[in-house]
Short mmCIF file of N, CA, C and O and ligand atoms in Angstrom, two decimals:
data_model
loop_
_atom_site.label_atom_id
_atom_site.label_comp_id
_atom_site.label_asym_id
_atom_site.label_seq_id
_atom_site.Cartn_x
_atom_site.Cartn_y
_atom_site.Cartn_z
N MET A 769 208.78 -188.32 -105.89
CA MET A 769 207.52 -187.67 -105.51
C MET A 769 207.84 -186.44 -104.65
O MET A 769 208.67 -186.50 -103.76
N THR A 770 207.15 -185.34 -104.95
CA THR A 770 207.38 -184.12 -104.18
C THR A 770 206.67 -184.21 -102.83
O THR A 770 205.48 -184.51 -102.79
N PRO A 771 207.41 -184.00 -101.73
CA PRO A 771 206.72 -184.06 -100.43
C PRO A 771 205.71 -182.94 -100.31
O PRO A 771 205.90 -181.87 -100.90
N PRO A 772 204.61 -183.16 -99.59
CA PRO A 772 203.62 -182.10 -99.43
C PRO A 772 204.21 -180.91 -98.69
O PRO A 772 205.13 -181.06 -97.89
N ALA A 773 203.69 -179.74 -98.99
CA ALA A 773 204.16 -178.53 -98.30
C ALA A 773 203.78 -178.62 -96.84
O ALA A 773 202.83 -179.30 -96.48
N PRO A 774 204.54 -177.93 -95.97
CA PRO A 774 204.13 -177.88 -94.57
C PRO A 774 202.71 -177.37 -94.46
O PRO A 774 202.22 -176.67 -95.35
N ALA A 775 202.04 -177.74 -93.36
CA ALA A 775 200.65 -177.34 -93.16
C ALA A 775 200.48 -175.84 -93.37
O ALA A 775 199.48 -175.37 -93.85
N GLN A 776 201.49 -175.09 -92.98
CA GLN A 776 201.51 -173.66 -93.29
C GLN A 776 202.95 -173.26 -93.51
O GLN A 776 203.85 -173.78 -92.85
N ASP A 777 203.21 -172.38 -94.45
CA ASP A 777 204.60 -171.98 -94.68
C ASP A 777 205.02 -170.94 -93.65
O ASP A 777 204.37 -170.78 -92.60
N ASP A 778 206.08 -170.23 -93.92
CA ASP A 778 206.66 -169.34 -92.93
C ASP A 778 206.04 -167.95 -92.95
O ASP A 778 206.69 -166.96 -92.71
N ARG A 779 204.73 -167.87 -93.26
CA ARG A 779 204.11 -166.55 -93.40
C ARG A 779 204.07 -165.79 -92.08
O ARG A 779 204.17 -164.58 -92.05
N VAL A 780 203.88 -166.48 -90.97
CA VAL A 780 203.78 -165.78 -89.68
C VAL A 780 205.13 -165.20 -89.32
O VAL A 780 205.27 -164.03 -89.02
N ALA A 781 206.16 -166.03 -89.37
CA ALA A 781 207.54 -165.63 -89.11
C ALA A 781 208.39 -166.82 -89.51
O ALA A 781 207.92 -167.95 -89.42
N PRO A 782 209.60 -166.59 -90.00
CA PRO A 782 210.43 -167.73 -90.39
C PRO A 782 210.65 -168.65 -89.19
O PRO A 782 210.75 -168.18 -88.06
N VAL A 783 210.70 -169.94 -89.46
CA VAL A 783 210.89 -170.87 -88.35
C VAL A 783 212.36 -170.93 -87.97
O VAL A 783 213.22 -171.15 -88.82
N ASP A 784 212.63 -170.72 -86.70
CA ASP A 784 213.99 -170.78 -86.17
C ASP A 784 214.13 -172.15 -85.50
O ASP A 784 213.72 -172.33 -84.36
N TRP A 785 214.70 -173.09 -86.25
CA TRP A 785 214.77 -174.46 -85.73
C TRP A 785 215.62 -174.54 -84.47
O TRP A 785 215.34 -175.32 -83.56
N GLU A 786 216.66 -173.73 -84.41
CA GLU A 786 217.52 -173.75 -83.22
C GLU A 786 216.72 -173.30 -81.98
O GLU A 786 216.81 -173.90 -80.92
N ALA A 787 215.90 -172.24 -82.16
CA ALA A 787 215.06 -171.76 -81.05
C ALA A 787 214.03 -172.82 -80.66
O ALA A 787 213.75 -173.01 -79.47
N LEU A 788 213.49 -173.51 -81.66
CA LEU A 788 212.49 -174.55 -81.37
C LEU A 788 213.16 -175.70 -80.59
O LEU A 788 212.60 -176.22 -79.62
N ARG A 789 214.38 -176.05 -81.01
CA ARG A 789 215.14 -177.10 -80.30
C ARG A 789 215.43 -176.66 -78.86
O ARG A 789 215.36 -177.47 -77.94
N GLU A 790 215.76 -175.39 -78.69
CA GLU A 790 216.02 -174.88 -77.33
C GLU A 790 214.77 -174.97 -76.46
O GLU A 790 214.85 -175.30 -75.28
N ALA A 791 213.63 -174.68 -77.06
CA ALA A 791 212.36 -174.79 -76.31
C ALA A 791 212.12 -176.25 -75.92
O ALA A 791 211.63 -176.54 -74.82
N ALA A 792 212.48 -177.17 -76.81
CA ALA A 792 212.33 -178.60 -76.50
C ALA A 792 213.30 -179.01 -75.38
O ALA A 792 212.94 -179.75 -74.47
N ARG A 793 214.51 -178.47 -75.42
CA ARG A 793 215.49 -178.79 -74.36
C ARG A 793 215.02 -178.24 -73.02
O ARG A 793 215.18 -178.90 -71.98
N ASP A 794 214.45 -177.06 -73.06
CA ASP A 794 213.95 -176.45 -71.83
C ASP A 794 212.83 -177.32 -71.24
O ASP A 794 212.81 -177.59 -70.03
N ALA A 795 211.92 -177.78 -72.10
CA ALA A 795 210.84 -178.66 -71.64
C ALA A 795 211.44 -179.97 -71.11
O ALA A 795 211.01 -180.48 -70.06
N MET A 796 212.44 -180.49 -71.81
CA MET A 796 213.09 -181.74 -71.39
C MET A 796 213.64 -181.60 -69.97
O MET A 796 213.62 -182.55 -69.18
N SER A 797 214.11 -180.41 -69.62
CA SER A 797 214.71 -180.21 -68.29
C SER A 797 213.67 -180.37 -67.18
O SER A 797 214.02 -180.52 -66.01
N ARG A 798 212.39 -180.35 -67.54
CA ARG A 798 211.32 -180.51 -66.55
C ARG A 798 210.63 -181.88 -66.65
O ARG A 798 209.60 -182.12 -66.01
N ALA A 799 211.21 -182.78 -67.44
CA ALA A 799 210.62 -184.12 -67.58
C ALA A 799 210.61 -184.85 -66.24
O ALA A 799 211.44 -184.59 -65.36
N TYR A 800 209.65 -185.74 -66.10
CA TYR A 800 209.59 -186.61 -64.92
C TYR A 800 209.81 -188.04 -65.43
O TYR A 800 208.88 -188.67 -65.95
N ALA A 801 211.05 -188.49 -65.35
CA ALA A 801 211.39 -189.80 -65.93
C ALA A 801 212.26 -190.62 -64.96
O ALA A 801 213.36 -191.05 -65.30
N PRO A 802 211.73 -190.85 -63.74
CA PRO A 802 212.54 -191.56 -62.73
C PRO A 802 212.68 -193.05 -63.01
O PRO A 802 213.51 -193.70 -62.38
N TYR A 803 211.90 -193.59 -63.94
CA TYR A 803 211.94 -195.04 -64.21
C TYR A 803 212.82 -195.37 -65.41
O TYR A 803 213.69 -196.23 -65.33
N SER A 804 212.63 -194.66 -66.49
CA SER A 804 213.46 -194.92 -67.68
C SER A 804 214.76 -194.12 -67.63
O SER A 804 215.71 -194.45 -68.33
N HIS A 805 214.79 -193.07 -66.85
CA HIS A 805 215.92 -192.13 -66.86
C HIS A 805 216.18 -191.64 -68.28
O HIS A 805 217.33 -191.46 -68.69
N TYR A 806 215.10 -191.46 -69.01
CA TYR A 806 215.20 -191.01 -70.40
C TYR A 806 214.28 -189.80 -70.60
O TYR A 806 213.17 -189.92 -71.12
N PRO A 807 214.74 -188.63 -70.14
CA PRO A 807 213.90 -187.44 -70.31
C PRO A 807 213.78 -187.04 -71.78
O PRO A 807 214.74 -187.19 -72.55
N VAL A 808 212.61 -186.58 -72.13
CA VAL A 808 212.34 -186.13 -73.51
C VAL A 808 211.63 -184.79 -73.45
O VAL A 808 210.80 -184.54 -72.56
N GLY A 809 211.97 -183.91 -74.37
CA GLY A 809 211.26 -182.64 -74.51
C GLY A 809 210.84 -182.47 -75.96
O GLY A 809 211.57 -182.87 -76.88
N ALA A 810 209.66 -181.90 -76.17
CA ALA A 810 209.16 -181.68 -77.53
C ALA A 810 208.70 -180.24 -77.65
O ALA A 810 208.24 -179.63 -76.67
N ALA A 811 208.85 -179.68 -78.84
CA ALA A 811 208.39 -178.32 -79.10
C ALA A 811 207.86 -178.25 -80.53
O ALA A 811 208.37 -178.93 -81.42
N ALA A 812 206.84 -177.44 -80.72
CA ALA A 812 206.28 -177.28 -82.06
C ALA A 812 205.82 -175.85 -82.27
O ALA A 812 205.45 -175.14 -81.32
N ARG A 813 205.86 -175.46 -83.53
CA ARG A 813 205.26 -174.19 -83.93
C ARG A 813 203.82 -174.43 -84.31
O ARG A 813 203.48 -175.48 -84.88
N VAL A 814 202.98 -173.45 -84.01
CA VAL A 814 201.57 -173.50 -84.36
C VAL A 814 201.36 -172.54 -85.53
O VAL A 814 202.15 -171.61 -85.74
N ASP A 815 200.29 -172.74 -86.30
CA ASP A 815 200.09 -171.93 -87.51
C ASP A 815 199.83 -170.46 -87.23
O ASP A 815 199.82 -169.65 -88.17
N ASP A 816 199.65 -170.07 -85.97
CA ASP A 816 199.54 -168.64 -85.67
C ASP A 816 200.84 -168.09 -85.09
O ASP A 816 200.87 -166.95 -84.61
N GLY A 817 201.89 -168.90 -85.10
CA GLY A 817 203.20 -168.42 -84.64
C GLY A 817 203.54 -168.79 -83.21
O GLY A 817 204.68 -168.60 -82.77
N ARG A 818 202.55 -169.33 -82.47
CA ARG A 818 202.85 -169.76 -81.10
C ARG A 818 203.82 -170.92 -81.09
O ARG A 818 203.93 -171.65 -82.08
N THR A 819 204.48 -171.11 -79.94
CA THR A 819 205.27 -172.31 -79.72
C THR A 819 204.63 -173.07 -78.56
O THR A 819 204.27 -172.46 -77.55
N VAL A 820 204.47 -174.38 -78.74
CA VAL A 820 203.93 -175.21 -77.67
C VAL A 820 204.96 -176.29 -77.35
O VAL A 820 205.75 -176.68 -78.21
N THR A 821 204.96 -176.74 -76.11
CA THR A 821 205.99 -177.68 -75.66
C THR A 821 205.39 -178.76 -74.77
O THR A 821 204.26 -178.64 -74.29
N GLY A 822 206.18 -179.79 -74.53
CA GLY A 822 205.78 -180.84 -73.59
C GLY A 822 206.99 -181.65 -73.16
O GLY A 822 208.03 -181.64 -73.83
N CYS A 823 206.85 -182.33 -72.03
CA CYS A 823 207.90 -183.23 -71.55
C CYS A 823 207.25 -184.55 -71.15
O CYS A 823 206.04 -184.60 -70.89
N ASN A 824 208.04 -185.61 -71.12
CA ASN A 824 207.45 -186.89 -70.72
C ASN A 824 207.22 -186.93 -69.21
O ASN A 824 207.97 -186.34 -68.43
N VAL A 825 206.16 -187.62 -68.83
CA VAL A 825 205.75 -187.74 -67.43
C VAL A 825 205.46 -189.21 -67.15
O VAL A 825 204.44 -189.74 -67.61
N GLU A 826 206.38 -189.87 -66.45
CA GLU A 826 206.22 -191.30 -66.21
C GLU A 826 205.40 -191.54 -64.94
O GLU A 826 204.98 -190.60 -64.26
N ASN A 827 205.16 -192.82 -64.67
CA ASN A 827 204.29 -193.18 -63.55
C ASN A 827 204.77 -194.50 -62.96
O ASN A 827 205.30 -195.36 -63.69
N ALA A 828 204.53 -194.70 -61.66
CA ALA A 828 204.90 -195.95 -61.01
C ALA A 828 204.19 -197.13 -61.67
O ALA A 828 204.70 -198.25 -61.69
N SER A 829 203.03 -196.87 -62.26
CA SER A 829 202.38 -197.86 -63.11
C SER A 829 202.93 -197.64 -64.51
O SER A 829 202.41 -196.83 -65.29
N TYR A 830 204.04 -198.32 -64.80
CA TYR A 830 204.89 -197.97 -65.95
C TYR A 830 204.12 -197.69 -67.24
O TYR A 830 204.41 -196.75 -67.96
N GLY A 831 203.13 -198.55 -67.52
CA GLY A 831 202.47 -198.48 -68.83
C GLY A 831 201.64 -197.24 -69.05
O GLY A 831 201.22 -196.99 -70.19
N ILE A 832 201.38 -196.47 -68.04
CA ILE A 832 200.53 -195.29 -68.25
C ILE A 832 201.35 -194.00 -68.34
O ILE A 832 200.80 -192.91 -68.32
N GLY A 833 202.66 -194.14 -68.45
CA GLY A 833 203.49 -192.95 -68.62
C GLY A 833 203.08 -192.17 -69.86
O GLY A 833 202.59 -192.74 -70.84
N LEU A 834 203.29 -190.87 -69.82
CA LEU A 834 202.91 -190.00 -70.93
C LEU A 834 204.15 -189.52 -71.68
O LEU A 834 205.12 -189.05 -71.07
N CYS A 835 204.12 -189.64 -72.98
CA CYS A 835 205.21 -189.13 -73.81
C CYS A 835 205.17 -187.60 -73.84
O CYS A 835 204.12 -186.98 -73.61
N ALA A 836 206.29 -187.02 -74.19
CA ALA A 836 206.40 -185.56 -74.27
C ALA A 836 205.36 -184.99 -75.24
O ALA A 836 204.82 -183.91 -75.03
N GLU A 837 205.07 -185.75 -76.30
CA GLU A 837 204.14 -185.27 -77.32
C GLU A 837 202.72 -185.16 -76.76
O GLU A 837 201.94 -184.33 -77.23
N CYS A 838 202.39 -186.00 -75.78
CA CYS A 838 201.06 -185.88 -75.14
C CYS A 838 200.94 -184.52 -74.48
O CYS A 838 199.91 -183.84 -74.61
N GLY A 839 201.99 -184.15 -73.75
CA GLY A 839 201.97 -182.84 -73.08
C GLY A 839 201.91 -181.71 -74.09
O GLY A 839 201.24 -180.69 -73.86
N LEU A 840 202.60 -181.89 -75.19
CA LEU A 840 202.62 -180.84 -76.23
C LEU A 840 201.21 -180.64 -76.81
O LEU A 840 200.75 -179.51 -77.01
N VAL A 841 200.54 -181.73 -77.08
CA VAL A 841 199.18 -181.64 -77.65
C VAL A 841 198.24 -180.99 -76.63
O VAL A 841 197.38 -180.17 -76.98
N SER A 842 198.42 -181.31 -75.37
CA SER A 842 197.61 -180.68 -74.33
C SER A 842 197.89 -179.18 -74.28
O SER A 842 196.97 -178.36 -74.20
N ASP A 843 199.16 -178.82 -74.38
CA ASP A 843 199.54 -177.40 -74.39
C ASP A 843 198.91 -176.69 -75.59
O ASP A 843 198.42 -175.56 -75.49
N LEU A 844 198.91 -177.38 -76.75
CA LEU A 844 198.31 -176.80 -77.97
C LEU A 844 196.85 -176.42 -77.72
O LEU A 844 196.42 -175.29 -77.98
N LEU A 845 196.09 -177.38 -77.21
CA LEU A 845 194.66 -177.14 -77.04
C LEU A 845 194.39 -176.15 -75.92
O LEU A 845 193.51 -175.29 -76.02
N ASN A 846 195.18 -176.26 -74.86
CA ASN A 846 194.95 -175.42 -73.69
C ASN A 846 195.41 -173.99 -73.89
O ASN A 846 195.09 -173.11 -73.09
N SER A 847 196.18 -173.75 -74.97
CA SER A 847 196.66 -172.37 -75.21
C SER A 847 195.99 -171.75 -76.42
O SER A 847 196.44 -170.72 -76.92
N GLY A 848 194.92 -172.39 -76.92
CA GLY A 848 194.16 -171.74 -77.98
C GLY A 848 193.94 -172.56 -79.23
O GLY A 848 193.34 -172.09 -80.19
N GLY A 849 194.47 -173.79 -79.28
CA GLY A 849 194.25 -174.66 -80.44
C GLY A 849 195.08 -174.27 -81.64
O GLY A 849 196.14 -173.64 -81.50
N GLY A 850 194.62 -174.63 -82.82
CA GLY A 850 195.36 -174.36 -84.05
C GLY A 850 196.01 -175.63 -84.58
O GLY A 850 195.77 -176.73 -84.06
N ARG A 851 196.81 -175.44 -85.65
CA ARG A 851 197.45 -176.59 -86.32
C ARG A 851 198.95 -176.54 -86.09
O ARG A 851 199.58 -175.47 -86.17
N LEU A 852 199.53 -177.70 -85.84
CA LEU A 852 200.99 -177.79 -85.71
C LEU A 852 201.62 -177.73 -87.10
O LEU A 852 201.15 -178.40 -88.03
N THR A 853 202.67 -176.93 -87.24
CA THR A 853 203.32 -176.81 -88.55
C THR A 853 204.76 -177.33 -88.56
O THR A 853 205.23 -177.82 -89.57
N HIS A 854 205.47 -177.18 -87.43
CA HIS A 854 206.88 -177.57 -87.36
C HIS A 854 207.13 -178.20 -86.00
O HIS A 854 206.68 -177.65 -84.98
N PHE A 855 207.86 -179.30 -85.96
CA PHE A 855 208.01 -180.07 -84.71
C PHE A 855 209.44 -180.56 -84.53
O PHE A 855 210.10 -180.97 -85.50
N THR A 856 209.89 -180.54 -83.28
CA THR A 856 211.16 -181.19 -82.96
C THR A 856 211.06 -181.80 -81.57
O THR A 856 210.24 -181.38 -80.74
N CYS A 857 211.86 -182.83 -81.30
CA CYS A 857 211.95 -183.34 -79.93
C CYS A 857 213.38 -183.79 -79.67
O CYS A 857 214.12 -184.11 -80.60
N VAL A 858 213.74 -183.75 -78.39
CA VAL A 858 215.13 -184.03 -78.01
C VAL A 858 215.18 -185.01 -76.85
O VAL A 858 214.25 -185.10 -76.05
N ASP A 859 216.32 -185.71 -76.77
CA ASP A 859 216.55 -186.63 -75.65
C ASP A 859 217.27 -185.90 -74.51
O ASP A 859 217.44 -184.68 -74.55
N GLY A 860 217.71 -186.66 -73.52
CA GLY A 860 218.32 -186.07 -72.34
C GLY A 860 219.64 -185.36 -72.60
O GLY A 860 220.08 -184.56 -71.78
N ARG A 861 220.26 -185.66 -73.74
CA ARG A 861 221.49 -184.94 -74.10
C ARG A 861 221.19 -183.72 -74.96
O ARG A 861 222.10 -183.05 -75.43
N GLY A 862 219.91 -183.53 -75.22
CA GLY A 862 219.53 -182.40 -76.07
C GLY A 862 219.64 -182.70 -77.55
O GLY A 862 219.50 -181.81 -78.39
N GLU A 863 219.87 -183.99 -77.88
CA GLU A 863 219.99 -184.37 -79.29
C GLU A 863 218.61 -184.66 -79.88
O GLU A 863 217.72 -185.17 -79.20
N VAL A 864 218.48 -184.35 -81.17
CA VAL A 864 217.20 -184.56 -81.86
C VAL A 864 216.85 -186.06 -81.88
O VAL A 864 217.71 -186.91 -82.12
N LEU A 865 215.59 -186.31 -81.62
CA LEU A 865 215.07 -187.67 -81.46
C LEU A 865 213.88 -187.85 -82.40
O LEU A 865 213.17 -186.89 -82.68
N VAL A 866 213.65 -189.07 -82.86
CA VAL A 866 212.43 -189.32 -83.63
C VAL A 866 211.28 -189.64 -82.68
O VAL A 866 211.46 -190.36 -81.71
N PRO A 867 210.10 -189.08 -82.94
CA PRO A 867 208.94 -189.43 -82.11
C PRO A 867 208.55 -190.90 -82.30
O PRO A 867 208.67 -191.43 -83.41
N CYS A 868 208.08 -191.51 -81.24
CA CYS A 868 207.67 -192.93 -81.33
C CYS A 868 206.42 -193.04 -82.21
O CYS A 868 205.78 -192.04 -82.57
N GLY A 869 206.06 -194.26 -82.56
CA GLY A 869 204.95 -194.48 -83.48
C GLY A 869 203.63 -193.91 -82.98
O GLY A 869 202.89 -193.26 -83.73
N ARG A 870 203.34 -194.16 -81.72
CA ARG A 870 202.08 -193.64 -81.17
C ARG A 870 202.05 -192.12 -81.25
O ARG A 870 201.02 -191.51 -81.54
N CYS A 871 203.18 -191.50 -81.00
CA CYS A 871 203.22 -190.04 -81.01
C CYS A 871 203.12 -189.49 -82.43
O CYS A 871 202.60 -188.38 -82.62
N ARG A 872 203.59 -190.24 -83.41
CA ARG A 872 203.40 -189.79 -84.80
C ARG A 872 201.90 -189.70 -85.09
O ARG A 872 201.42 -188.79 -85.75
N GLN A 873 201.16 -190.66 -84.57
CA GLN A 873 199.70 -190.64 -84.76
C GLN A 873 199.08 -189.45 -84.02
O GLN A 873 198.20 -188.78 -84.56
N LEU A 874 199.55 -189.17 -82.81
CA LEU A 874 199.07 -188.00 -82.07
C LEU A 874 199.32 -186.73 -82.86
O LEU A 874 198.45 -185.85 -82.97
N LEU A 875 200.52 -186.62 -83.41
CA LEU A 875 200.89 -185.42 -84.17
C LEU A 875 200.07 -185.30 -85.44
O LEU A 875 199.71 -184.19 -85.87
N TYR A 876 199.75 -186.45 -86.06
CA TYR A 876 198.98 -186.44 -87.31
C TYR A 876 197.61 -185.78 -87.11
O TYR A 876 197.13 -185.05 -87.96
N GLU A 877 197.02 -186.04 -85.98
CA GLU A 877 195.69 -185.49 -85.69
C GLU A 877 195.70 -183.96 -85.76
O GLU A 877 194.73 -183.35 -86.20
N PHE A 878 196.80 -183.35 -85.30
CA PHE A 878 196.84 -181.89 -85.17
C PHE A 878 197.79 -181.20 -86.14
O PHE A 878 197.91 -179.98 -86.11
N GLY A 879 198.46 -181.98 -86.98
CA GLY A 879 199.37 -181.38 -87.96
C GLY A 879 199.15 -181.91 -89.37
O GLY A 879 199.52 -181.25 -90.34
N GLY A 880 198.59 -183.11 -89.49
CA GLY A 880 198.36 -183.69 -90.80
C GLY A 880 199.65 -184.07 -91.50
O GLY A 880 200.74 -183.96 -90.95
N PRO A 881 199.52 -184.51 -92.76
CA PRO A 881 200.68 -185.05 -93.47
C PRO A 881 201.78 -184.04 -93.73
O PRO A 881 202.94 -184.41 -93.91
N GLY A 882 201.43 -182.74 -93.74
CA GLY A 882 202.44 -181.72 -94.07
C GLY A 882 203.24 -181.22 -92.88
O GLY A 882 204.16 -180.42 -93.05
N LEU A 883 202.92 -181.67 -91.68
CA LEU A 883 203.69 -181.23 -90.50
C LEU A 883 205.16 -181.57 -90.74
O LEU A 883 205.50 -182.73 -91.04
N LEU A 884 206.00 -180.57 -90.58
CA LEU A 884 207.43 -180.76 -90.86
C LEU A 884 208.14 -181.16 -89.56
O LEU A 884 208.05 -180.45 -88.55
N LEU A 885 208.84 -182.30 -89.62
CA LEU A 885 209.53 -182.83 -88.43
C LEU A 885 211.04 -182.71 -88.60
O LEU A 885 211.58 -183.07 -89.66
N GLU A 886 211.68 -182.25 -87.53
CA GLU A 886 213.14 -182.32 -87.52
C GLU A 886 213.52 -183.71 -87.01
O GLU A 886 213.08 -184.12 -85.93
N THR A 887 214.31 -184.44 -87.79
CA THR A 887 214.71 -185.80 -87.39
C THR A 887 216.23 -185.91 -87.53
O THR A 887 216.86 -185.05 -88.18
N PRO A 888 216.82 -186.97 -86.98
CA PRO A 888 218.27 -187.16 -87.18
C PRO A 888 218.63 -187.28 -88.65
O PRO A 888 219.78 -187.07 -89.04
N ALA A 889 217.64 -187.62 -89.50
CA ALA A 889 217.89 -187.74 -90.94
C ALA A 889 217.49 -186.46 -91.69
O ALA A 889 217.40 -186.47 -92.91
N GLY A 890 217.25 -185.38 -90.96
CA GLY A 890 216.91 -184.11 -91.60
C GLY A 890 215.44 -183.78 -91.46
O GLY A 890 214.70 -184.44 -90.73
N LEU A 891 215.02 -182.75 -92.17
CA LEU A 891 213.62 -182.30 -92.10
C LEU A 891 212.76 -183.18 -92.99
O LEU A 891 213.05 -183.33 -94.18
N LEU A 892 211.73 -183.74 -92.42
CA LEU A 892 210.85 -184.64 -93.17
C LEU A 892 209.40 -184.32 -92.86
O LEU A 892 209.06 -184.07 -91.69
N PRO A 893 208.52 -184.38 -93.88
CA PRO A 893 207.08 -184.21 -93.58
C PRO A 893 206.57 -185.46 -92.87
O PRO A 893 207.09 -186.57 -93.08
N LEU A 894 205.56 -185.28 -92.07
CA LEU A 894 205.00 -186.41 -91.32
C LEU A 894 204.53 -187.52 -92.27
O LEU A 894 204.55 -188.69 -91.91
N SER A 895 204.16 -187.15 -93.48
CA SER A 895 203.72 -188.17 -94.44
C SER A 895 204.81 -189.19 -94.72
O SER A 895 204.52 -190.33 -95.10
N GLU A 896 206.07 -188.81 -94.49
CA GLU A 896 207.16 -189.78 -94.70
C GLU A 896 207.48 -190.56 -93.43
O GLU A 896 208.12 -191.60 -93.49
N MET A 897 207.06 -190.02 -92.29
CA MET A 897 207.32 -190.71 -91.01
C MET A 897 206.14 -191.59 -90.60
O MET A 897 206.27 -192.45 -89.74
N LEU A 898 205.00 -191.32 -91.22
CA LEU A 898 203.78 -192.09 -90.93
C LEU A 898 203.02 -192.27 -92.24
O LEU A 898 201.99 -191.64 -92.46
N PRO A 899 203.56 -193.13 -93.12
CA PRO A 899 202.91 -193.28 -94.43
C PRO A 899 201.52 -193.91 -94.30
O PRO A 899 201.27 -194.67 -93.37
N GLN A 900 200.67 -193.56 -95.25
CA GLN A 900 199.31 -194.11 -95.30
C GLN A 900 198.62 -194.00 -93.95
O GLN A 900 198.04 -194.95 -93.44
N ALA A 901 198.71 -192.81 -93.36
CA ALA A 901 198.18 -192.62 -92.00
C ALA A 901 196.67 -192.75 -91.96
O ALA A 901 195.96 -192.33 -92.88
N PHE A 902 196.20 -193.31 -90.88
CA PHE A 902 194.77 -193.27 -90.56
C PHE A 902 194.52 -191.96 -89.85
O PHE A 902 195.29 -191.57 -88.96
N GLY A 903 193.46 -191.24 -90.24
CA GLY A 903 193.22 -189.95 -89.61
C GLY A 903 191.76 -189.57 -89.59
O GLY A 903 190.89 -190.36 -90.01
N PRO A 904 191.49 -188.36 -89.11
CA PRO A 904 190.09 -187.90 -88.98
C PRO A 904 189.33 -188.00 -90.29
O PRO A 904 188.10 -188.23 -90.29
N GLU A 905 190.04 -187.84 -91.43
CA GLU A 905 189.36 -187.88 -92.72
C GLU A 905 188.70 -189.23 -92.98
O GLU A 905 187.72 -189.31 -93.73
N HIS A 906 189.21 -190.28 -92.37
CA HIS A 906 188.62 -191.61 -92.57
C HIS A 906 187.27 -191.73 -91.88
O HIS A 906 186.47 -192.62 -92.21
N LEU A 907 187.02 -190.89 -90.92
CA LEU A 907 185.77 -190.99 -90.15
C LEU A 907 184.68 -190.07 -90.70
O LEU A 907 183.57 -190.08 -90.21
N ALA A 908 185.05 -189.29 -91.71
CA ALA A 908 184.10 -188.29 -92.24
C ALA A 908 182.90 -188.98 -92.87
O ALA A 908 183.03 -190.04 -93.46
N1 LIG B 1002 209.27 -190.90 -75.04
C1 LIG B 1002 208.67 -189.72 -75.37
O1 LIG B 1002 208.36 -188.90 -74.50
N2 LIG B 1002 208.43 -189.47 -76.68
C2 LIG B 1002 208.82 -190.28 -77.71
O2 LIG B 1002 208.47 -190.02 -78.86
C3 LIG B 1002 209.70 -191.42 -77.43
C4 LIG B 1002 209.64 -191.90 -76.01
C5 LIG B 1002 209.47 -191.19 -73.62
C6 LIG B 1002 208.54 -192.24 -73.06
C7 LIG B 1002 209.33 -192.73 -71.85
O3 LIG B 1002 209.01 -191.88 -70.75
C8 LIG B 1002 210.77 -192.53 -72.24
O4 LIG B 1002 210.77 -191.69 -73.39
C9 LIG B 1002 211.50 -193.82 -72.59
O5 LIG B 1002 210.81 -194.54 -73.55
#
């Protein structure tokens, strides 16, 4: 089966995955992870060419810690909205990491099935990382 095309192709500017990874590493350097000692940084391209980022922010009440992707989605909306087209996230060593299940759902809301993810197994559309996703279309 042919994977769906990214939400938007490289019409704005070609995607520089290395630069996107660097933006994620930069965000990771500002993570607040005193409990897990597992800093995470995330970065994504928006369909207008912007880059948005986020880092994880933990809490003394462990269960309410925020994943890096939460910050990224907040950055997306707070900087003008739009659709996520390309995404990467890194761990404390700067290595590419897979987003957790909850964060795949967060990303689905703003990128849909065609959002292209950089993973340790290569570039994959979100439709392969979150098959049969529940999304806004179900509520229409
Ligand atoms: N974490 C993220 O920020 N994003 C993910 O997709 C995976 C997990 C964070 C949550 C927690 O602060 C730390 O990594 C360890 O689980």
